[in-house]
Short mmCIF file of C-alpha atoms in Angstrom, two decimals:
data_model
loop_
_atom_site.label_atom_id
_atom_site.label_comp_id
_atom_site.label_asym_id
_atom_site.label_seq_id
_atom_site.Cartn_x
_atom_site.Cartn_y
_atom_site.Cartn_z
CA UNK A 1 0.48 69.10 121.33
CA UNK A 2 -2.98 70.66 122.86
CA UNK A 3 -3.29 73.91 125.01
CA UNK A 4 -4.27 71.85 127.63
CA UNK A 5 -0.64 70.35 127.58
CA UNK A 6 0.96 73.41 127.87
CA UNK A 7 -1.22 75.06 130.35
CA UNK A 8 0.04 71.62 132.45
CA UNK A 9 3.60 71.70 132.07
CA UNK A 10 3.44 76.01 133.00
CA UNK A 11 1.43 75.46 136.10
CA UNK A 12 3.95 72.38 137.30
CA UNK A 13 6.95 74.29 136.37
CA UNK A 14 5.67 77.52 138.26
CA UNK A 15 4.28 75.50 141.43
CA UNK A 16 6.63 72.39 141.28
CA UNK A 17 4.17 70.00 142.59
CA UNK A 18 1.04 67.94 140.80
CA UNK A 19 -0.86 68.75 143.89
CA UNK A 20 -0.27 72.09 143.88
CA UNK A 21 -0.80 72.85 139.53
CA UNK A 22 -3.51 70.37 140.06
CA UNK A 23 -5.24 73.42 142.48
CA UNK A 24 -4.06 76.13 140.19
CA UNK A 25 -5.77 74.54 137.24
CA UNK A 26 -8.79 73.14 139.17
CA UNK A 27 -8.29 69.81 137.79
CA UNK A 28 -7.70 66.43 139.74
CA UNK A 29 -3.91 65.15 140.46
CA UNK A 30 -4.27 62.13 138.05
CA UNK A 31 -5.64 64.50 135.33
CA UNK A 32 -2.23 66.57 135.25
CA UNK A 33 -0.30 63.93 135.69
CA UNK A 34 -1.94 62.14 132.48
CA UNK A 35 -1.60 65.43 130.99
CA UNK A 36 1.85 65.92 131.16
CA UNK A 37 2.75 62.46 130.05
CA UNK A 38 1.12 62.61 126.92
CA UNK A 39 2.65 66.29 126.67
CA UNK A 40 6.26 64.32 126.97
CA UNK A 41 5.21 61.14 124.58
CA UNK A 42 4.49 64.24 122.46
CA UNK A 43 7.65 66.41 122.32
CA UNK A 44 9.81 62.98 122.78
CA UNK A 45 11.70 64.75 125.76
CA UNK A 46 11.69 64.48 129.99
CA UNK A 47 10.38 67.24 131.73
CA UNK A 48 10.36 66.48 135.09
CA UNK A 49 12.71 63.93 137.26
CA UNK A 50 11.55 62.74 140.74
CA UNK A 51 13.78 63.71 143.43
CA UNK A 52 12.19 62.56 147.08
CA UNK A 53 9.05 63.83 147.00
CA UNK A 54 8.97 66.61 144.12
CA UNK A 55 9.34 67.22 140.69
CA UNK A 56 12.35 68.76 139.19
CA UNK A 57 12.50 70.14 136.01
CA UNK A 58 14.88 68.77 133.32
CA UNK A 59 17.30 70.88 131.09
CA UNK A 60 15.25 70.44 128.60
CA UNK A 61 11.58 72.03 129.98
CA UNK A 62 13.81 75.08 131.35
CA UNK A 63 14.30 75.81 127.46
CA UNK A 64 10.90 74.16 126.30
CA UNK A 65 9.23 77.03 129.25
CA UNK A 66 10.67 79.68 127.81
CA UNK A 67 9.07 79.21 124.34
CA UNK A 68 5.62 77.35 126.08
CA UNK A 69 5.47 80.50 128.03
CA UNK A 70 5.42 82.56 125.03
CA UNK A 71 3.17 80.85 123.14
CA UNK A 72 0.33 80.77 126.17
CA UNK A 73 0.84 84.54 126.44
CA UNK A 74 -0.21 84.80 122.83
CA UNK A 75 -2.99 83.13 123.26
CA UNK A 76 -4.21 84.50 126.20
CA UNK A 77 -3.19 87.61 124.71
CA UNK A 78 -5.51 87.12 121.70
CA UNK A 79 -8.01 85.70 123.69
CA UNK A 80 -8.09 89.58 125.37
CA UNK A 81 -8.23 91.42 121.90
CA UNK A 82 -11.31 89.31 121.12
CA UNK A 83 -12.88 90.18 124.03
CA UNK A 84 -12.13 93.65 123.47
CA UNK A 85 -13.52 93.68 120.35
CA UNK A 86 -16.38 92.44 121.03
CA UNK A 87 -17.07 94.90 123.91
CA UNK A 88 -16.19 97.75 121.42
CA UNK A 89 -13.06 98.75 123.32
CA UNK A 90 -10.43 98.10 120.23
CA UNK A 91 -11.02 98.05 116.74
CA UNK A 92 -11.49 100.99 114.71
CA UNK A 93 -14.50 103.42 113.37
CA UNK A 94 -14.32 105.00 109.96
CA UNK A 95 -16.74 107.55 108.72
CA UNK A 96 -17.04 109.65 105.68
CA UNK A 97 -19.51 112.61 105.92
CA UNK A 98 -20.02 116.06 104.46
CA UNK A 99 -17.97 119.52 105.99
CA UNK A 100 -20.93 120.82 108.08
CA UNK A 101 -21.30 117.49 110.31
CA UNK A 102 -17.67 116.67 110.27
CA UNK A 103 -16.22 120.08 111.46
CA UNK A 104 -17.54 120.10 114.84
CA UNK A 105 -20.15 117.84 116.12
CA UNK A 106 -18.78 114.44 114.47
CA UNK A 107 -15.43 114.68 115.81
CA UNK A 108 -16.95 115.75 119.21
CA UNK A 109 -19.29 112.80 119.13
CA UNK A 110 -16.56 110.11 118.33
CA UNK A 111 -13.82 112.08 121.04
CA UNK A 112 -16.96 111.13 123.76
CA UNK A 113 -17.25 107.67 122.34
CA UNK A 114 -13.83 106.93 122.50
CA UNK A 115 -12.61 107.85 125.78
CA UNK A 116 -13.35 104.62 127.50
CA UNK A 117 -11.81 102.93 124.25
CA UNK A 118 -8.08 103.85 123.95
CA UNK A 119 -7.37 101.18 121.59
CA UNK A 120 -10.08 102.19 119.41
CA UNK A 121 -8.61 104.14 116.28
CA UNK A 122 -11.13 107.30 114.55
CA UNK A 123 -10.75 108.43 110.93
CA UNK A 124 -12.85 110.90 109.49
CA UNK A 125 -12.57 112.00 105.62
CA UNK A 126 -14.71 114.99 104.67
CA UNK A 127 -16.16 114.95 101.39
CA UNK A 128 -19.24 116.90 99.63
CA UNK A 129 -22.51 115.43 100.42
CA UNK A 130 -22.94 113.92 96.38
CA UNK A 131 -19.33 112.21 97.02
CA UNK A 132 -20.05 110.76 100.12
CA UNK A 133 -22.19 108.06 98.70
CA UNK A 134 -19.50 107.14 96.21
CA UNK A 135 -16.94 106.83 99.08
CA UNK A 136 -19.27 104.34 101.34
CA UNK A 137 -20.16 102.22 98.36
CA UNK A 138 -16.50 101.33 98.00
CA UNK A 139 -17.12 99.51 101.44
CA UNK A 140 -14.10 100.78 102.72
CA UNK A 141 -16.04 103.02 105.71
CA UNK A 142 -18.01 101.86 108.50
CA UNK A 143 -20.44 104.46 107.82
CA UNK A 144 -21.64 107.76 106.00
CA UNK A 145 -23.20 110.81 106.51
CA UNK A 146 -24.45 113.01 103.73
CA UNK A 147 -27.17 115.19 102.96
CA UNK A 148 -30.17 114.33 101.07
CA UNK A 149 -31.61 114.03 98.53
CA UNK A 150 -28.78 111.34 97.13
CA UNK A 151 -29.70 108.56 95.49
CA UNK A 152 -28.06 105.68 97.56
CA UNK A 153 -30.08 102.37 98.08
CA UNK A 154 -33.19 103.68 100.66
CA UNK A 155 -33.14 100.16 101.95
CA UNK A 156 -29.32 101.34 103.52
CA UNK A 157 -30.26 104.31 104.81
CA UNK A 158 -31.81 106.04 107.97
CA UNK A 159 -33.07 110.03 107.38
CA UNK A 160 -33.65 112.71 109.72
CA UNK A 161 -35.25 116.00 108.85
CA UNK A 162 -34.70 119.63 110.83
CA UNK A 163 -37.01 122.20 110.53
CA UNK A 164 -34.75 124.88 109.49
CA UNK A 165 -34.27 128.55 111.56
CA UNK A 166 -34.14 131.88 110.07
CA UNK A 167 -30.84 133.51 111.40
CA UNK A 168 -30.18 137.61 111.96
CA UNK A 169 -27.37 139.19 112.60
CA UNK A 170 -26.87 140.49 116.32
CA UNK A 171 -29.31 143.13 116.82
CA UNK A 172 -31.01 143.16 113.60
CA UNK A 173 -34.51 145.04 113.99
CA UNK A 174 -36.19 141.33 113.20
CA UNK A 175 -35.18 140.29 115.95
CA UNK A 176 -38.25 141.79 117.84
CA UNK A 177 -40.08 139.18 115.60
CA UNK A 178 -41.09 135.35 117.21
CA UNK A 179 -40.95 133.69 114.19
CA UNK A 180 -40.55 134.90 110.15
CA UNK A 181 -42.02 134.40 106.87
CA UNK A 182 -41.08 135.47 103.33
CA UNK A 183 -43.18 138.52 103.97
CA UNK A 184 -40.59 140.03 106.76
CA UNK A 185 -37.98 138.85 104.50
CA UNK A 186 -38.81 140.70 101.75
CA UNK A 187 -35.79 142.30 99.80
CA UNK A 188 -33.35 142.19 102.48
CA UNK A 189 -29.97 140.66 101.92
CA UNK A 190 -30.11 136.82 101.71
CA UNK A 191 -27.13 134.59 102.49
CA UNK A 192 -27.82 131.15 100.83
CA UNK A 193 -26.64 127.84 99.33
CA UNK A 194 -25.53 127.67 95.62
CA UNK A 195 -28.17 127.85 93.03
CA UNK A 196 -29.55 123.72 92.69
CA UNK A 197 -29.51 122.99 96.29
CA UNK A 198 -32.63 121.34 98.03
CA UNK A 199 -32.40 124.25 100.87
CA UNK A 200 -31.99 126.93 97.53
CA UNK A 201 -35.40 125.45 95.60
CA UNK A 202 -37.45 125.50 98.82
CA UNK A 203 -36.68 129.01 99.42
CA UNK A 204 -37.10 129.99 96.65
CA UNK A 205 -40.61 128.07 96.39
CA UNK A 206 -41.58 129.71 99.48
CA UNK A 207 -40.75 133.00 98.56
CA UNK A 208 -42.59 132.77 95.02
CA UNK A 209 -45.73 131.83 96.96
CA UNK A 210 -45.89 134.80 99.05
CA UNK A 211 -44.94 137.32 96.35
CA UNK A 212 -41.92 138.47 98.30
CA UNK A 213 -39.29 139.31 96.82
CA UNK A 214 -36.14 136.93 97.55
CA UNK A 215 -32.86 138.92 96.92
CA UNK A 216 -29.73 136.70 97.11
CA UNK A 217 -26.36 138.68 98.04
CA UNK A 218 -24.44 135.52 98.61
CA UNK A 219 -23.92 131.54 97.44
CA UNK A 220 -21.97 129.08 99.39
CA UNK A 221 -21.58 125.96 99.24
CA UNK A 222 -21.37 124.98 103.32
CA UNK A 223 -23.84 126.38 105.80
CA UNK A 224 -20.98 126.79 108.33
CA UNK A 225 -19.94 129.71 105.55
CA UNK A 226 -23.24 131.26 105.96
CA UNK A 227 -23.32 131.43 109.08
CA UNK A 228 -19.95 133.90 109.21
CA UNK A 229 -21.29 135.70 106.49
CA UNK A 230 -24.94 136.58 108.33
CA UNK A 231 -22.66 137.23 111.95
CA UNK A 232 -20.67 139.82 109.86
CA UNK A 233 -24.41 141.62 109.15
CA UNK A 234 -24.02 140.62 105.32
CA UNK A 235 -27.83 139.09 105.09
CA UNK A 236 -29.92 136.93 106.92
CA UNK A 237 -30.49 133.24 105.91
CA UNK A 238 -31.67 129.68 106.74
CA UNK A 239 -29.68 127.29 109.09
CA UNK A 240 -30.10 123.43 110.24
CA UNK A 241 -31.21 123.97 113.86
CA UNK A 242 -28.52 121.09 115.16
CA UNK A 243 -25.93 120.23 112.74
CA UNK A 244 -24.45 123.64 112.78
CA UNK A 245 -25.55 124.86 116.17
CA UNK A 246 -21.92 125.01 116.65
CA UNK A 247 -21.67 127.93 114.38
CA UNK A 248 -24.90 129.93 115.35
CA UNK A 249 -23.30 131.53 118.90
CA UNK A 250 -22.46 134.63 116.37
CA UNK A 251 -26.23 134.98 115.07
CA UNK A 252 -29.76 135.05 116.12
CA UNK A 253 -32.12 131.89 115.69
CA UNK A 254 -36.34 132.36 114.94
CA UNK A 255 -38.47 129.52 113.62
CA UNK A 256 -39.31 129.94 110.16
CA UNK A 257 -42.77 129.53 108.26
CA UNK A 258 -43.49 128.21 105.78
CA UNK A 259 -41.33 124.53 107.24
CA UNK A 260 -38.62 123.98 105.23
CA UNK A 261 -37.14 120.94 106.38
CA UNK A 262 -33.55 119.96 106.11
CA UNK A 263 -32.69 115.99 105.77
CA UNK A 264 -29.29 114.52 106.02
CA UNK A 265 -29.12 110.39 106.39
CA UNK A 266 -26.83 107.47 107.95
CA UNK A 267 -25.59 105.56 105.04
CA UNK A 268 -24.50 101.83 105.27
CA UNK A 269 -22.47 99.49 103.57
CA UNK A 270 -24.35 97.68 100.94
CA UNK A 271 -22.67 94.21 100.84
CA UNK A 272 -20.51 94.51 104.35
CA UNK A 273 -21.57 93.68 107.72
CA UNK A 274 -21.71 96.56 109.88
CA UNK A 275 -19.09 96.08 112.91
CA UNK A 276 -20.61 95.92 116.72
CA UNK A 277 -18.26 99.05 117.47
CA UNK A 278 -20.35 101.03 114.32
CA UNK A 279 -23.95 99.77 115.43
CA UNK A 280 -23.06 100.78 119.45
CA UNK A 281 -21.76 104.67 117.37
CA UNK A 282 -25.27 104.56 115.42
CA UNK A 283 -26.99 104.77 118.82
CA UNK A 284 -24.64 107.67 119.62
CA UNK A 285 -25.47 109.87 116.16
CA UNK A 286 -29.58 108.69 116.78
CA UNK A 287 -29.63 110.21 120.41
CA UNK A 288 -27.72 113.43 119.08
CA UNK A 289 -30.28 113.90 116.18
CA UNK A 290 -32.87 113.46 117.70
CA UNK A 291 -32.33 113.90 121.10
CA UNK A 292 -33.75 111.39 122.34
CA UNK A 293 -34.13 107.41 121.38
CA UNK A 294 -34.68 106.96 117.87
CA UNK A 295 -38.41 106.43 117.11
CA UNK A 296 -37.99 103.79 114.10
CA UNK A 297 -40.86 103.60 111.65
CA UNK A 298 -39.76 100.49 109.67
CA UNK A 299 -36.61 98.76 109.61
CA UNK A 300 -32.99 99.15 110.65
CA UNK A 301 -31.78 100.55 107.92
CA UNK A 302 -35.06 102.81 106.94
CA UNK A 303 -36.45 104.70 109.12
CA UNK A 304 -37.32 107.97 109.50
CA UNK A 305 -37.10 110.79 112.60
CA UNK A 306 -38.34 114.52 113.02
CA UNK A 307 -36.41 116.54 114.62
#
């Protein structure tokens, strides 16, 4: 029994005459009638009877319909999923990424995404940035996002680096300032990550060079903590200028010298393919990092952007 069969034997039993399935299916009248022949030698049952000029259905194709018609609806309905897929409207996107990127913007980023896709289904888990890699190389996410330095394969990874702000409470006499160093800095509160962060050794670096004196009130582990803690006129500290813009409205932003960048990366599966729906939400995270189109400076999976 072929598709072809089936399609046949519908069309006749829907339109009742060769001529008339014959237009439906855009084939010639001999064709179907072949068809539907070799559809009966098939089965070993009549379908149709000729009674003056038209077919009649037998007994037998009003029950064989019902179960032809269910199996082309199958078909045609899988046929639909595939191209769905493929167009990125139904499948699924799962992402594992540290708290600061997975509070706010990530879940904003995928809600945008997803709105032309209702059959696509979003999971999110949130993990520290040194777990993150563990999670992804169980190849049971689409993608990561964690912050660097982490020592996942380079070759399956794509960076981007912030040039982090200085942020002030409301208000806060510094405020007159364009831009900070250590040097206006020096001895006030400081909000900060724990002790052994990237972000905590470069301040600290930077401090040390310009003999100012670097005086820590506070450790957290998130930067979205920080940020409350500065609003509330606790200290001042450091902040990613995009990542956790959403949590800067309470604060004020200057640039900071000396740079002190800030690098989080797009981790991929090592041995898995990466699905068309999780390439199409790459271009999504590379336009929100950088704003703009990603400027790639070697391959795919490693390159590097500036924001």
């Amino acid at each position: 029994m072929r598709l072809r069969q089936l399609e046949c034997f519908r069309a006749l039993m829907l339109h009742g005459t060769m001529t008339r399935a014959a237009e439906m299916l855009r084939m010639s009248q001999p064709a179907v009638s072949t068809t539907i022949a070799a559809l009966e030698r098939s089965i070993g049952l009549p379908l149709f009877v000729r009674l003056g000029s038209r077919l009649h259905p037998t007994p037998e194709a009003q029950l064989f319909y019902v179960e032809a018609s269910k199996a082309l609806d199958a078909i045609e309905g899988t046929v639909q999923v595939a191209q769905e897929i493929k167009s990125g409207r139904r499948g699924s996107l799962s992402i594992v990424a540290y708290p600061n990127v997975s509070i706010s913007l990530l879940p904003r980023l995928m809600s945008s995404f997803a709105a032309d896709k209702p059959d696509l289904r979003l999971k999110i888990i949130t993990r520290p940035s040194q777990s993150v890699k563990e999670l992804i190389s169980t190849n049971t996410f689409d993608l990561a996002i964690a912050e660097l330095p982490t020592d996942y394969p380079t070759s399956h990874m794509e960076v981007f680096s912030f040039d982090c702000m200085c942020m002030l409470p409301k208000g806060h006499p510094l405020c007159r300032f364009t831009k900070l160093t250590p040097l206006e800095l020096d001895g006030l509160p400081f909000v900060t990550l724990f002790k052994g962060d990237p972000l905590y050794l470069s301040i600290a670096a930077a401090f040390s060079k310009m003999n100012a004196v670097w005086n820590v009130v506070i450790e957290t582990e998130f930067l979205t903590s920080a940020c409350e803690f500065v609003a509330a006129g606790r200290g001042v500290g450091l902040i990613d200028p995009l990542i956790s813009a959403p949590f800067t409205d309470k604060v004020e932003l200057r640039p900071f010298e000396p740079t002190i960048t800030y690098q989080i990366a797009i981790l991929y599966p090592i041995h898995d393919q990466i699905s068309r729906v999780a390439l199409d939400f790459v271009d999504v995270l590379r336009k929100a990092f950088t704003g703009d189109e990603a400027r790639s400076t070697g391959g795919e999976q490693d390159s590097k952007h500036e924001v």
